[in-house]
Amino acid sequence: MTADGRPHFGDLNPPTRILLAPGPTALPPSVIQALIAPITGHKDPFFLKVMDETANLLRYVYQTGNHTCMSLPGTGGAGMEASLANLIQPGDTAVVCVSGLFGERMANIVRRVGGTPKIVSAPWGKPVDPDDVRKELRNGDVRVIAAVQGETSTGVEQPLDEIGRIAQEHGAMLIVDAVATLGGMRVEPDRWGSAICYSASQKCLGAPPGVSTVTVSDQAMDYIRGRKSEVDCWYLDLDLHDRYWFAEERLYHHTAPVLLVYALREALRLIVAEGLETRYARHRIHQEALAAGLEAMEFELFADPKYRLPTVLSVCVPEGVNDSRVRSRLLDEFNIEISGGLGEFAGKMWRIGIMGYSATRSNMLTFLSAVEGLMADEGYGSPSGTAVRAANAVYAAHAGEPGLAEPLAFVPAE
Ligand SMILES: Cc1ncc(COP(=O)(O)O)c(C=O)c1O
């Protein structure tokens, strides 16, 4: 406090972290540049053009023919809430696939918007069995099936082809959470026949947190426009957003987070320039190297190996190792952030993001050598250099592949 009672603080001086939690992730320099570009109004012709371009880029990254591809103000949770609130009317039933925290959150939102969730569950570490979804659909009308493609709380992929087929057979609308996967692995809303697929800016897309992205099928948009009851959440009514993004009159709905949309556009442009296949390969190779390094230190990986996500690796904290002490030392001494376990796995699991601009060879090797030293201090030793050698053996096996190239920091001039 100053003498006259005004609050007084020093300059904002954040540490430069190596962000290896499952979001937020490092920002490419050209995305940071977008954040400090001159701001315009949210109805400025320049910004409206940026929105059009962003919609086009999203269509490409989602690999979809859907017209409605847009960002919403608010983090991934806004995409989740919007999807459920727009497709579920009071009294509707939704089958929710739950094998971790984010599936549980979807079921919670179904209840809040007046629906009844029928939960089809799998133990944490495994995906939901599509046959269990099929069984649940035999009893009565189901409006929506909801599933998380990449369950960040467990590091497990939920395969969606079969669940998509089941939704189509039963005339149910499929909602897919691609928050932890879009931009890091194959996301195919058209192939799955999904009504809505949503994601967030701050994970594999490589933009700052603050906006979510959604793609909505034309049939789902028609359904939303024809609902008997109004969407109970005005702010996330997808038809109102659609009219701001795409209608001729660009109907005012909210003051768009202009700079965040610039940043999203730039992040998407980098993804397109890198190429989806190269980008997916990059995530896969770094995950493989990281997993090899951790296994060389005799860590047990948590997720069923058949369904291990390329974008989030979950690993069990060995008995006797102090989870929070190691993670604090990683942050304080090495500037490395990873995440701990959630729910019943708090204190027992680490979750490491292999995402976007953070998914690089130097980040994986720096993390592995840091952990190796810290684990020795915890009395959990492996011969020094074992983890890095194992990871480097994976890199050597992929030598020359496009996925080993560094992520793009900017798009070179044509
Ligand atoms: C699978 C999944 N869904 C939804 C969310 C919620 O996103 P946000 O934290 O951006 O609101 C997260 C966040 O980690 C997530 O991993």
Short mmCIF file of C-alpha atoms and ligand atoms in Angstrom, two decimals:
data_model
loop_
_atom_site.label_atom_id
_atom_site.label_comp_id
_atom_site.label_asym_id
_atom_site.label_seq_id
_atom_site.Cartn_x
_atom_site.Cartn_y
_atom_site.Cartn_z
CA MET A 1 0.00 0.00 0.00
CA THR A 2 1.16 3.55 -0.65
CA ALA A 3 0.81 6.22 2.05
CA ASP A 4 -2.47 7.45 0.50
CA GLY A 5 -3.98 3.95 0.59
CA ARG A 6 -3.67 3.08 -3.12
CA PRO A 7 -2.69 -0.54 -3.78
CA HIS A 8 0.80 -0.75 -5.20
CA PHE A 9 2.41 -3.75 -6.84
CA GLY A 10 5.54 -4.28 -8.92
CA ASP A 11 5.63 -5.01 -12.63
CA LEU A 12 3.99 -8.21 -13.80
CA ASN A 13 6.91 -10.55 -14.28
CA PRO A 14 5.72 -14.12 -14.85
CA PRO A 15 8.18 -17.00 -14.88
CA THR A 16 8.92 -18.68 -18.21
CA ARG A 17 7.59 -22.16 -17.61
CA ILE A 18 7.91 -25.35 -19.61
CA LEU A 19 4.21 -26.17 -19.77
CA LEU A 20 3.77 -29.94 -19.73
CA ALA A 21 0.43 -30.16 -17.94
CA PRO A 22 -2.53 -31.01 -20.18
CA GLY A 23 -3.09 -27.31 -20.82
CA PRO A 24 -2.49 -24.51 -21.00
CA THR A 25 0.40 -25.11 -23.39
CA ALA A 26 3.22 -22.97 -24.78
CA LEU A 27 2.27 -20.26 -27.26
CA PRO A 28 4.06 -20.09 -30.61
CA PRO A 29 5.65 -16.63 -31.12
CA SER A 30 3.28 -15.69 -33.93
CA VAL A 31 0.30 -16.46 -31.66
CA ILE A 32 1.76 -14.10 -29.03
CA GLN A 33 2.16 -11.52 -31.81
CA ALA A 34 -1.54 -11.86 -32.60
CA LEU A 35 -2.36 -11.08 -28.96
CA ILE A 36 -0.60 -7.73 -29.14
CA ALA A 37 -1.98 -6.73 -32.55
CA PRO A 38 -4.23 -3.62 -32.66
CA ILE A 39 -7.67 -4.39 -31.34
CA THR A 40 -10.73 -3.60 -33.45
CA GLY A 41 -14.40 -3.55 -32.56
CA HIS A 42 -16.29 -6.82 -32.63
CA LYS A 43 -18.39 -5.64 -35.62
CA ASP A 44 -15.49 -4.04 -37.48
CA PRO A 45 -15.38 -5.32 -41.09
CA PHE A 46 -11.79 -6.40 -40.45
CA PHE A 47 -12.81 -8.53 -37.48
CA LEU A 48 -15.82 -9.99 -39.30
CA LYS A 49 -13.39 -11.16 -41.98
CA VAL A 50 -11.15 -12.68 -39.29
CA MET A 51 -14.21 -14.57 -38.02
CA ASP A 52 -14.95 -15.88 -41.54
CA GLU A 53 -11.35 -17.02 -41.91
CA THR A 54 -11.38 -18.64 -38.48
CA ALA A 55 -14.54 -20.56 -39.38
CA ASN A 56 -12.84 -21.80 -42.55
CA LEU A 57 -9.72 -22.85 -40.66
CA LEU A 58 -11.86 -24.65 -38.09
CA ARG A 59 -13.68 -26.54 -40.86
CA TYR A 60 -10.30 -27.80 -42.01
CA VAL A 61 -8.96 -28.71 -38.56
CA TYR A 62 -12.22 -30.49 -37.67
CA GLN A 63 -12.15 -32.06 -41.18
CA THR A 64 -15.83 -31.31 -41.51
CA GLY A 65 -18.33 -30.17 -44.09
CA ASN A 66 -20.42 -28.52 -41.35
CA HIS A 67 -21.19 -24.87 -42.00
CA THR A 68 -21.37 -23.98 -38.31
CA CYS A 69 -17.79 -23.94 -37.06
CA MET A 70 -17.10 -21.14 -34.63
CA SER A 71 -15.50 -20.14 -31.37
CA LEU A 72 -17.46 -19.31 -28.23
CA PRO A 73 -16.32 -16.98 -25.47
CA GLY A 74 -15.33 -19.11 -22.47
CA THR A 75 -13.00 -22.07 -21.97
CA GLY A 76 -13.67 -25.70 -22.91
CA GLY A 77 -16.39 -25.85 -20.27
CA ALA A 78 -18.40 -23.33 -22.32
CA GLY A 79 -18.27 -25.70 -25.30
CA MET A 80 -19.43 -28.56 -23.08
CA GLU A 81 -22.24 -26.58 -21.50
CA ALA A 82 -23.37 -25.13 -24.85
CA SER A 83 -23.50 -28.57 -26.50
CA LEU A 84 -25.60 -30.15 -23.76
CA ALA A 85 -27.84 -27.14 -23.11
CA ASN A 86 -28.71 -26.76 -26.80
CA LEU A 87 -29.50 -30.41 -27.56
CA ILE A 88 -31.21 -31.45 -24.33
CA GLN A 89 -34.69 -30.24 -23.51
CA PRO A 90 -36.31 -30.68 -20.09
CA GLY A 91 -37.36 -34.31 -19.64
CA ASP A 92 -34.95 -35.69 -22.25
CA THR A 93 -32.71 -38.65 -21.55
CA ALA A 94 -29.02 -38.62 -22.41
CA VAL A 95 -26.68 -41.58 -22.31
CA VAL A 96 -23.37 -40.32 -20.94
CA CYS A 97 -20.16 -42.35 -21.27
CA VAL A 98 -18.25 -41.88 -18.03
CA SER A 99 -14.73 -43.15 -17.43
CA GLY A 100 -13.23 -40.13 -15.73
CA LEU A 101 -13.81 -36.65 -14.39
CA PHE A 102 -14.91 -34.95 -17.61
CA GLY A 103 -17.54 -37.60 -18.38
CA GLU A 104 -18.83 -37.08 -14.82
CA ARG A 105 -19.01 -33.34 -15.50
CA MET A 106 -21.10 -33.95 -18.62
CA ALA A 107 -23.58 -36.02 -16.59
CA ASN A 108 -23.77 -33.23 -14.02
CA ILE A 109 -24.61 -30.67 -16.73
CA VAL A 110 -27.27 -32.96 -18.23
CA ARG A 111 -29.03 -32.85 -14.85
CA ARG A 112 -28.70 -29.07 -14.60
CA VAL A 113 -30.35 -28.51 -17.98
CA GLY A 114 -33.34 -30.63 -16.94
CA GLY A 115 -32.35 -33.92 -18.55
CA THR A 116 -31.89 -37.38 -17.11
CA PRO A 117 -28.42 -38.83 -17.52
CA LYS A 118 -28.12 -42.58 -17.98
CA ILE A 119 -24.55 -43.25 -17.10
CA VAL A 120 -22.62 -45.97 -18.88
CA SER A 121 -19.38 -46.28 -17.00
CA ALA A 122 -15.98 -47.90 -17.28
CA PRO A 123 -13.28 -48.03 -14.62
CA TRP A 124 -10.81 -45.12 -14.76
CA GLY A 125 -8.01 -46.22 -17.10
CA LYS A 126 -10.31 -47.90 -19.65
CA PRO A 127 -12.79 -46.65 -22.27
CA VAL A 128 -16.50 -47.37 -22.15
CA ASP A 129 -17.58 -50.54 -23.97
CA PRO A 130 -19.90 -49.67 -26.91
CA ASP A 131 -21.98 -52.79 -26.16
CA ASP A 132 -22.87 -51.26 -22.78
CA VAL A 133 -24.06 -48.14 -24.62
CA ARG A 134 -26.13 -50.29 -26.96
CA LYS A 135 -27.77 -52.07 -23.99
CA GLU A 136 -28.67 -48.77 -22.36
CA LEU A 137 -30.34 -47.60 -25.55
CA ARG A 138 -32.74 -50.55 -25.58
CA ASN A 139 -34.74 -49.08 -22.74
CA GLY A 140 -36.67 -46.07 -23.94
CA ASP A 141 -36.05 -42.93 -25.96
CA VAL A 142 -32.62 -41.37 -25.77
CA ARG A 143 -32.15 -37.92 -27.27
CA VAL A 144 -28.38 -37.59 -26.86
CA ILE A 145 -25.29 -39.74 -26.43
CA ALA A 146 -22.34 -37.85 -24.93
CA ALA A 147 -18.72 -39.03 -24.86
CA VAL A 148 -15.25 -37.64 -24.18
CA GLN A 149 -12.80 -38.62 -26.92
CA GLY A 150 -9.72 -37.91 -24.80
CA GLU A 151 -10.37 -38.29 -21.06
CA THR A 152 -7.73 -35.93 -19.65
CA SER A 153 -8.18 -37.24 -16.11
CA THR A 154 -6.98 -40.74 -17.11
CA GLY A 155 -5.11 -40.38 -20.42
CA VAL A 156 -7.53 -42.75 -22.15
CA GLU A 157 -8.94 -42.52 -25.68
CA GLN A 158 -12.58 -43.39 -26.17
CA PRO A 159 -12.91 -44.86 -29.71
CA LEU A 160 -15.97 -43.32 -31.32
CA ASP A 161 -16.67 -45.16 -34.58
CA GLU A 162 -18.92 -47.75 -32.97
CA ILE A 163 -20.60 -45.27 -30.64
CA GLY A 164 -21.28 -43.05 -33.66
CA ARG A 165 -22.92 -46.00 -35.46
CA ILE A 166 -25.05 -46.78 -32.41
CA ALA A 167 -26.21 -43.16 -32.21
CA GLN A 168 -27.21 -43.23 -35.87
CA GLU A 169 -29.06 -46.56 -35.54
CA HIS A 170 -31.11 -45.17 -32.65
CA GLY A 171 -31.63 -41.65 -34.00
CA ALA A 172 -29.76 -40.16 -31.02
CA MET A 173 -27.59 -37.04 -31.36
CA LEU A 174 -23.91 -37.61 -30.54
CA ILE A 175 -21.94 -34.99 -28.61
CA VAL A 176 -18.17 -35.42 -28.59
CA ASP A 177 -15.72 -33.67 -26.27
CA ALA A 178 -12.49 -33.16 -28.23
CA VAL A 179 -10.96 -30.73 -25.72
CA ALA A 180 -7.82 -32.81 -25.19
CA THR A 181 -7.53 -34.11 -28.74
CA LEU A 182 -8.30 -31.50 -31.46
CA GLY A 183 -5.05 -30.53 -33.17
CA GLY A 184 -3.13 -33.43 -31.60
CA MET A 185 -4.81 -36.52 -33.02
CA ARG A 186 -7.51 -37.50 -35.48
CA VAL A 187 -10.88 -35.89 -34.68
CA GLU A 188 -13.58 -36.85 -37.18
CA PRO A 189 -17.01 -35.48 -36.39
CA ASP A 190 -18.36 -36.21 -39.88
CA ARG A 191 -17.22 -39.84 -39.80
CA TRP A 192 -18.77 -40.33 -36.37
CA GLY A 193 -21.93 -38.53 -37.47
CA SER A 194 -21.68 -36.27 -34.44
CA ALA A 195 -24.24 -33.56 -33.89
CA ILE A 196 -21.79 -31.35 -31.99
CA CYS A 197 -18.08 -31.70 -31.40
CA TYR A 198 -16.33 -29.11 -29.24
CA SER A 199 -12.84 -28.29 -28.06
CA ALA A 200 -10.81 -25.63 -26.26
CA SER A 201 -8.14 -23.22 -27.42
CA GLN A 202 -5.43 -23.90 -24.85
CA LYS A 203 -4.43 -27.51 -25.38
CA CYS A 204 -3.31 -29.07 -28.67
CA LEU A 205 -4.42 -26.04 -30.70
CA GLY A 206 -1.71 -23.90 -29.09
CA ALA A 207 -3.70 -20.73 -28.36
CA PRO A 208 -4.28 -19.09 -24.96
CA PRO A 209 -7.20 -20.20 -22.75
CA GLY A 210 -10.42 -18.24 -23.06
CA VAL A 211 -12.33 -19.58 -26.04
CA SER A 212 -13.83 -22.91 -26.98
CA THR A 213 -14.53 -24.11 -30.50
CA VAL A 214 -17.61 -25.95 -31.75
CA THR A 215 -18.73 -27.61 -34.95
CA VAL A 216 -22.45 -28.28 -35.25
CA SER A 217 -24.04 -30.43 -37.96
CA ASP A 218 -26.70 -28.83 -40.16
CA GLN A 219 -29.33 -31.24 -38.77
CA ALA A 220 -28.39 -30.33 -35.21
CA MET A 221 -28.67 -26.61 -36.06
CA ASP A 222 -32.15 -27.28 -37.50
CA TYR A 223 -33.05 -29.18 -34.34
CA ILE A 224 -31.88 -26.29 -32.13
CA ARG A 225 -33.85 -23.73 -34.19
CA GLY A 226 -36.98 -25.87 -34.03
CA ARG A 227 -36.91 -26.70 -30.29
CA LYS A 228 -40.23 -26.54 -28.42
CA SER A 229 -38.56 -24.94 -25.42
CA GLU A 230 -36.07 -22.07 -25.59
CA VAL A 231 -32.45 -22.95 -24.81
CA ASP A 232 -32.36 -22.19 -21.09
CA CYS A 233 -28.96 -20.50 -21.23
CA TRP A 234 -29.23 -17.33 -23.34
CA TYR A 235 -25.49 -16.69 -23.40
CA LEU A 236 -24.68 -20.10 -24.91
CA ASP A 237 -27.64 -20.35 -27.31
CA LEU A 238 -25.86 -21.67 -30.40
CA ASP A 239 -28.38 -20.19 -32.82
CA LEU A 240 -27.64 -16.70 -31.47
CA HIS A 241 -23.91 -17.34 -31.88
CA ASP A 242 -24.49 -18.71 -35.37
CA ARG A 243 -26.33 -15.52 -36.35
CA TYR A 244 -23.41 -13.37 -35.15
CA TRP A 245 -20.88 -15.54 -37.02
CA PHE A 246 -22.76 -16.23 -40.23
CA ALA A 247 -26.04 -14.31 -40.79
CA GLU A 248 -25.95 -11.39 -43.20
CA GLU A 249 -26.80 -8.91 -40.45
CA ARG A 250 -24.07 -10.37 -38.12
CA LEU A 251 -26.50 -9.99 -35.23
CA TYR A 252 -24.81 -8.63 -32.09
CA HIS A 253 -24.76 -11.25 -29.35
CA HIS A 254 -21.70 -10.48 -27.20
CA THR A 255 -18.56 -8.39 -27.37
CA ALA A 256 -16.26 -10.99 -28.90
CA PRO A 257 -12.85 -11.52 -27.26
CA VAL A 258 -11.25 -10.01 -30.35
CA LEU A 259 -7.61 -10.66 -29.45
CA LEU A 260 -8.32 -14.25 -28.44
CA VAL A 261 -9.99 -14.85 -31.78
CA TYR A 262 -6.96 -13.36 -33.59
CA ALA A 263 -4.78 -15.74 -31.57
CA LEU A 264 -7.00 -18.71 -32.37
CA ARG A 265 -6.93 -17.85 -36.07
CA GLU A 266 -3.13 -17.70 -35.99
CA ALA A 267 -2.84 -20.99 -34.07
CA LEU A 268 -5.14 -22.68 -36.60
CA ARG A 269 -3.14 -21.23 -39.49
CA LEU A 270 0.03 -22.78 -38.01
CA ILE A 271 -1.72 -26.15 -37.75
CA VAL A 272 -2.78 -26.03 -41.39
CA ALA A 273 0.77 -25.06 -42.44
CA GLU A 274 2.32 -27.88 -40.40
CA GLY A 275 -0.15 -30.36 -41.89
CA LEU A 276 -2.55 -32.48 -39.85
CA GLU A 277 -0.76 -35.78 -40.48
CA THR A 278 2.65 -34.36 -39.54
CA ARG A 279 1.18 -32.79 -36.47
CA TYR A 280 -0.49 -36.01 -35.33
CA ALA A 281 2.77 -37.90 -35.95
CA ARG A 282 4.66 -35.32 -33.88
CA HIS A 283 2.34 -35.89 -30.92
CA ARG A 284 2.58 -39.68 -31.30
CA ILE A 285 6.38 -39.77 -31.49
CA HIS A 286 6.91 -37.53 -28.44
CA GLN A 287 4.40 -39.54 -26.44
CA GLU A 288 6.17 -42.74 -27.42
CA ALA A 289 9.56 -41.31 -26.38
CA LEU A 290 8.17 -40.01 -23.10
CA ALA A 291 6.51 -43.34 -22.32
CA ALA A 292 9.75 -45.22 -23.12
CA GLY A 293 11.72 -42.91 -20.82
CA LEU A 294 9.28 -43.32 -17.94
CA GLU A 295 9.09 -47.08 -18.38
CA ALA A 296 12.88 -47.25 -18.40
CA MET A 297 12.70 -45.71 -14.91
CA GLU A 298 10.18 -48.44 -14.04
CA PHE A 299 7.21 -46.16 -13.73
CA GLU A 300 3.89 -47.88 -14.32
CA LEU A 301 1.77 -46.18 -16.97
CA PHE A 302 -1.85 -45.88 -15.93
CA ALA A 303 -4.00 -46.11 -19.07
CA ASP A 304 -4.77 -49.35 -20.87
CA PRO A 305 -1.96 -49.41 -23.50
CA LYS A 306 -4.44 -50.10 -26.33
CA TYR A 307 -6.22 -46.82 -25.59
CA ARG A 308 -3.34 -44.59 -24.47
CA LEU A 309 -3.81 -41.04 -25.71
CA PRO A 310 -0.98 -39.51 -27.76
CA THR A 311 -1.75 -36.18 -26.09
CA VAL A 312 -1.92 -36.99 -22.35
CA LEU A 313 0.24 -39.59 -20.61
CA SER A 314 -0.91 -40.74 -17.19
CA VAL A 315 1.61 -42.39 -14.91
CA CYS A 316 1.36 -43.89 -11.42
CA VAL A 317 3.41 -42.21 -8.72
CA PRO A 318 5.50 -45.01 -7.18
CA GLU A 319 4.77 -46.05 -3.61
CA GLY A 320 6.77 -43.97 -1.12
CA VAL A 321 7.35 -41.05 -3.51
CA ASN A 322 5.95 -37.73 -2.34
CA ASP A 323 3.86 -36.50 -5.30
CA SER A 324 3.51 -32.88 -4.30
CA ARG A 325 7.17 -32.53 -3.27
CA VAL A 326 8.38 -33.81 -6.64
CA ARG A 327 5.95 -31.66 -8.62
CA SER A 328 6.86 -28.57 -6.55
CA ARG A 329 10.55 -29.21 -7.12
CA LEU A 330 9.94 -29.68 -10.85
CA LEU A 331 8.29 -26.26 -10.90
CA ASP A 332 10.68 -24.43 -8.55
CA GLU A 333 13.97 -25.86 -9.75
CA PHE A 334 13.29 -26.70 -13.40
CA ASN A 335 10.34 -24.41 -14.28
CA ILE A 336 8.45 -27.50 -15.46
CA GLU A 337 4.71 -27.81 -14.86
CA ILE A 338 2.93 -31.17 -14.98
CA SER A 339 -0.43 -32.11 -13.42
CA GLY A 340 -1.31 -34.40 -10.55
CA GLY A 341 -4.11 -36.95 -10.36
CA LEU A 342 -7.76 -36.01 -9.97
CA GLY A 343 -10.49 -37.46 -7.77
CA GLU A 344 -9.45 -40.69 -6.07
CA PHE A 345 -6.12 -40.52 -7.91
CA ALA A 346 -5.03 -37.25 -6.29
CA GLY A 347 -1.51 -37.82 -4.98
CA LYS A 348 -1.20 -41.09 -6.91
CA MET A 349 -0.90 -40.05 -10.54
CA TRP A 350 0.89 -37.60 -12.78
CA ARG A 351 -0.63 -36.39 -16.03
CA ILE A 352 1.76 -35.08 -18.63
CA GLY A 353 0.51 -33.17 -21.65
CA ILE A 354 2.13 -33.77 -25.04
CA MET A 355 0.31 -30.94 -26.66
CA GLY A 356 0.70 -28.33 -29.36
CA TYR A 357 3.79 -26.13 -29.22
CA SER A 358 4.85 -27.82 -25.96
CA ALA A 359 5.26 -31.19 -27.74
CA THR A 360 8.97 -31.04 -28.58
CA ARG A 361 11.94 -33.31 -28.19
CA SER A 362 13.83 -30.90 -25.94
CA ASN A 363 10.84 -30.61 -23.58
CA MET A 364 10.50 -34.40 -23.30
CA LEU A 365 14.23 -34.91 -22.67
CA THR A 366 14.45 -32.02 -20.18
CA PHE A 367 11.49 -33.41 -18.25
CA LEU A 368 12.90 -36.95 -18.18
CA SER A 369 16.32 -35.87 -16.96
CA ALA A 370 14.78 -33.63 -14.30
CA VAL A 371 12.53 -36.43 -13.05
CA GLU A 372 15.38 -38.90 -12.98
CA GLY A 373 17.37 -36.67 -10.62
CA LEU A 374 14.41 -35.86 -8.39
CA MET A 375 13.39 -39.50 -8.13
CA ALA A 376 16.89 -40.44 -6.98
CA ASP A 377 16.43 -37.91 -4.14
CA GLU A 378 13.18 -39.70 -3.27
CA GLY A 379 15.14 -42.95 -2.94
CA TYR A 380 13.69 -44.29 -6.19
CA GLY A 381 16.82 -44.61 -8.25
CA SER A 382 17.56 -45.74 -11.76
CA PRO A 383 21.04 -45.59 -13.27
CA SER A 384 21.50 -42.02 -14.41
CA GLY A 385 20.74 -41.35 -18.06
CA THR A 386 18.54 -44.45 -18.49
CA ALA A 387 15.35 -42.51 -19.24
CA VAL A 388 16.93 -40.12 -21.72
CA ARG A 389 18.66 -42.98 -23.49
CA ALA A 390 15.37 -44.88 -23.83
CA ALA A 391 13.62 -41.79 -25.21
CA ASN A 392 16.48 -41.11 -27.61
CA ALA A 393 16.27 -44.69 -28.88
CA VAL A 394 12.66 -43.93 -29.88
CA TYR A 395 13.76 -40.73 -31.60
CA ALA A 396 16.50 -42.63 -33.45
CA ALA A 397 13.91 -45.16 -34.66
CA HIS A 398 11.88 -42.28 -36.15
CA ALA A 399 14.86 -40.39 -37.61
CA GLY A 400 14.00 -38.49 -40.77
CA GLU A 401 10.23 -38.71 -40.30
CA PRO A 402 8.25 -35.46 -40.76
CA GLY A 403 6.76 -35.81 -37.25
CA LEU A 404 10.19 -35.21 -35.74
CA ALA A 405 10.41 -31.69 -37.15
CA GLU A 406 10.08 -28.84 -34.66
CA PRO A 407 6.58 -27.28 -34.49
CA LEU A 408 6.20 -24.13 -36.57
CA ALA A 409 6.74 -20.83 -34.77
CA PHE A 410 5.30 -18.82 -37.67
CA VAL A 411 4.06 -19.44 -41.19
CA PRO A 412 6.84 -18.53 -43.65
CA ALA A 413 5.87 -16.16 -46.45
CA GLU A 414 4.77 -17.98 -49.65
C1 LIG B 1 -11.69 -33.48 -21.73
C2 LIG B 1 -11.96 -32.12 -21.15
N1 LIG B 1 -13.17 -31.58 -21.27
C3 LIG B 1 -13.46 -30.37 -20.78
C4 LIG B 1 -12.50 -29.62 -20.12
C5 LIG B 1 -12.84 -28.28 -19.57
O1 LIG B 1 -12.09 -27.32 -20.23
P1 LIG B 1 -11.73 -25.91 -19.54
O2 LIG B 1 -10.88 -26.20 -18.36
O3 LIG B 1 -11.00 -25.21 -20.65
O4 LIG B 1 -13.02 -25.26 -19.20
C6 LIG B 1 -11.21 -30.14 -19.97
C7 LIG B 1 -10.17 -29.40 -19.26
O5 LIG B 1 -9.10 -29.87 -18.99
C8 LIG B 1 -10.94 -31.42 -20.51
O6 LIG B 1 -9.72 -31.94 -20.41
#
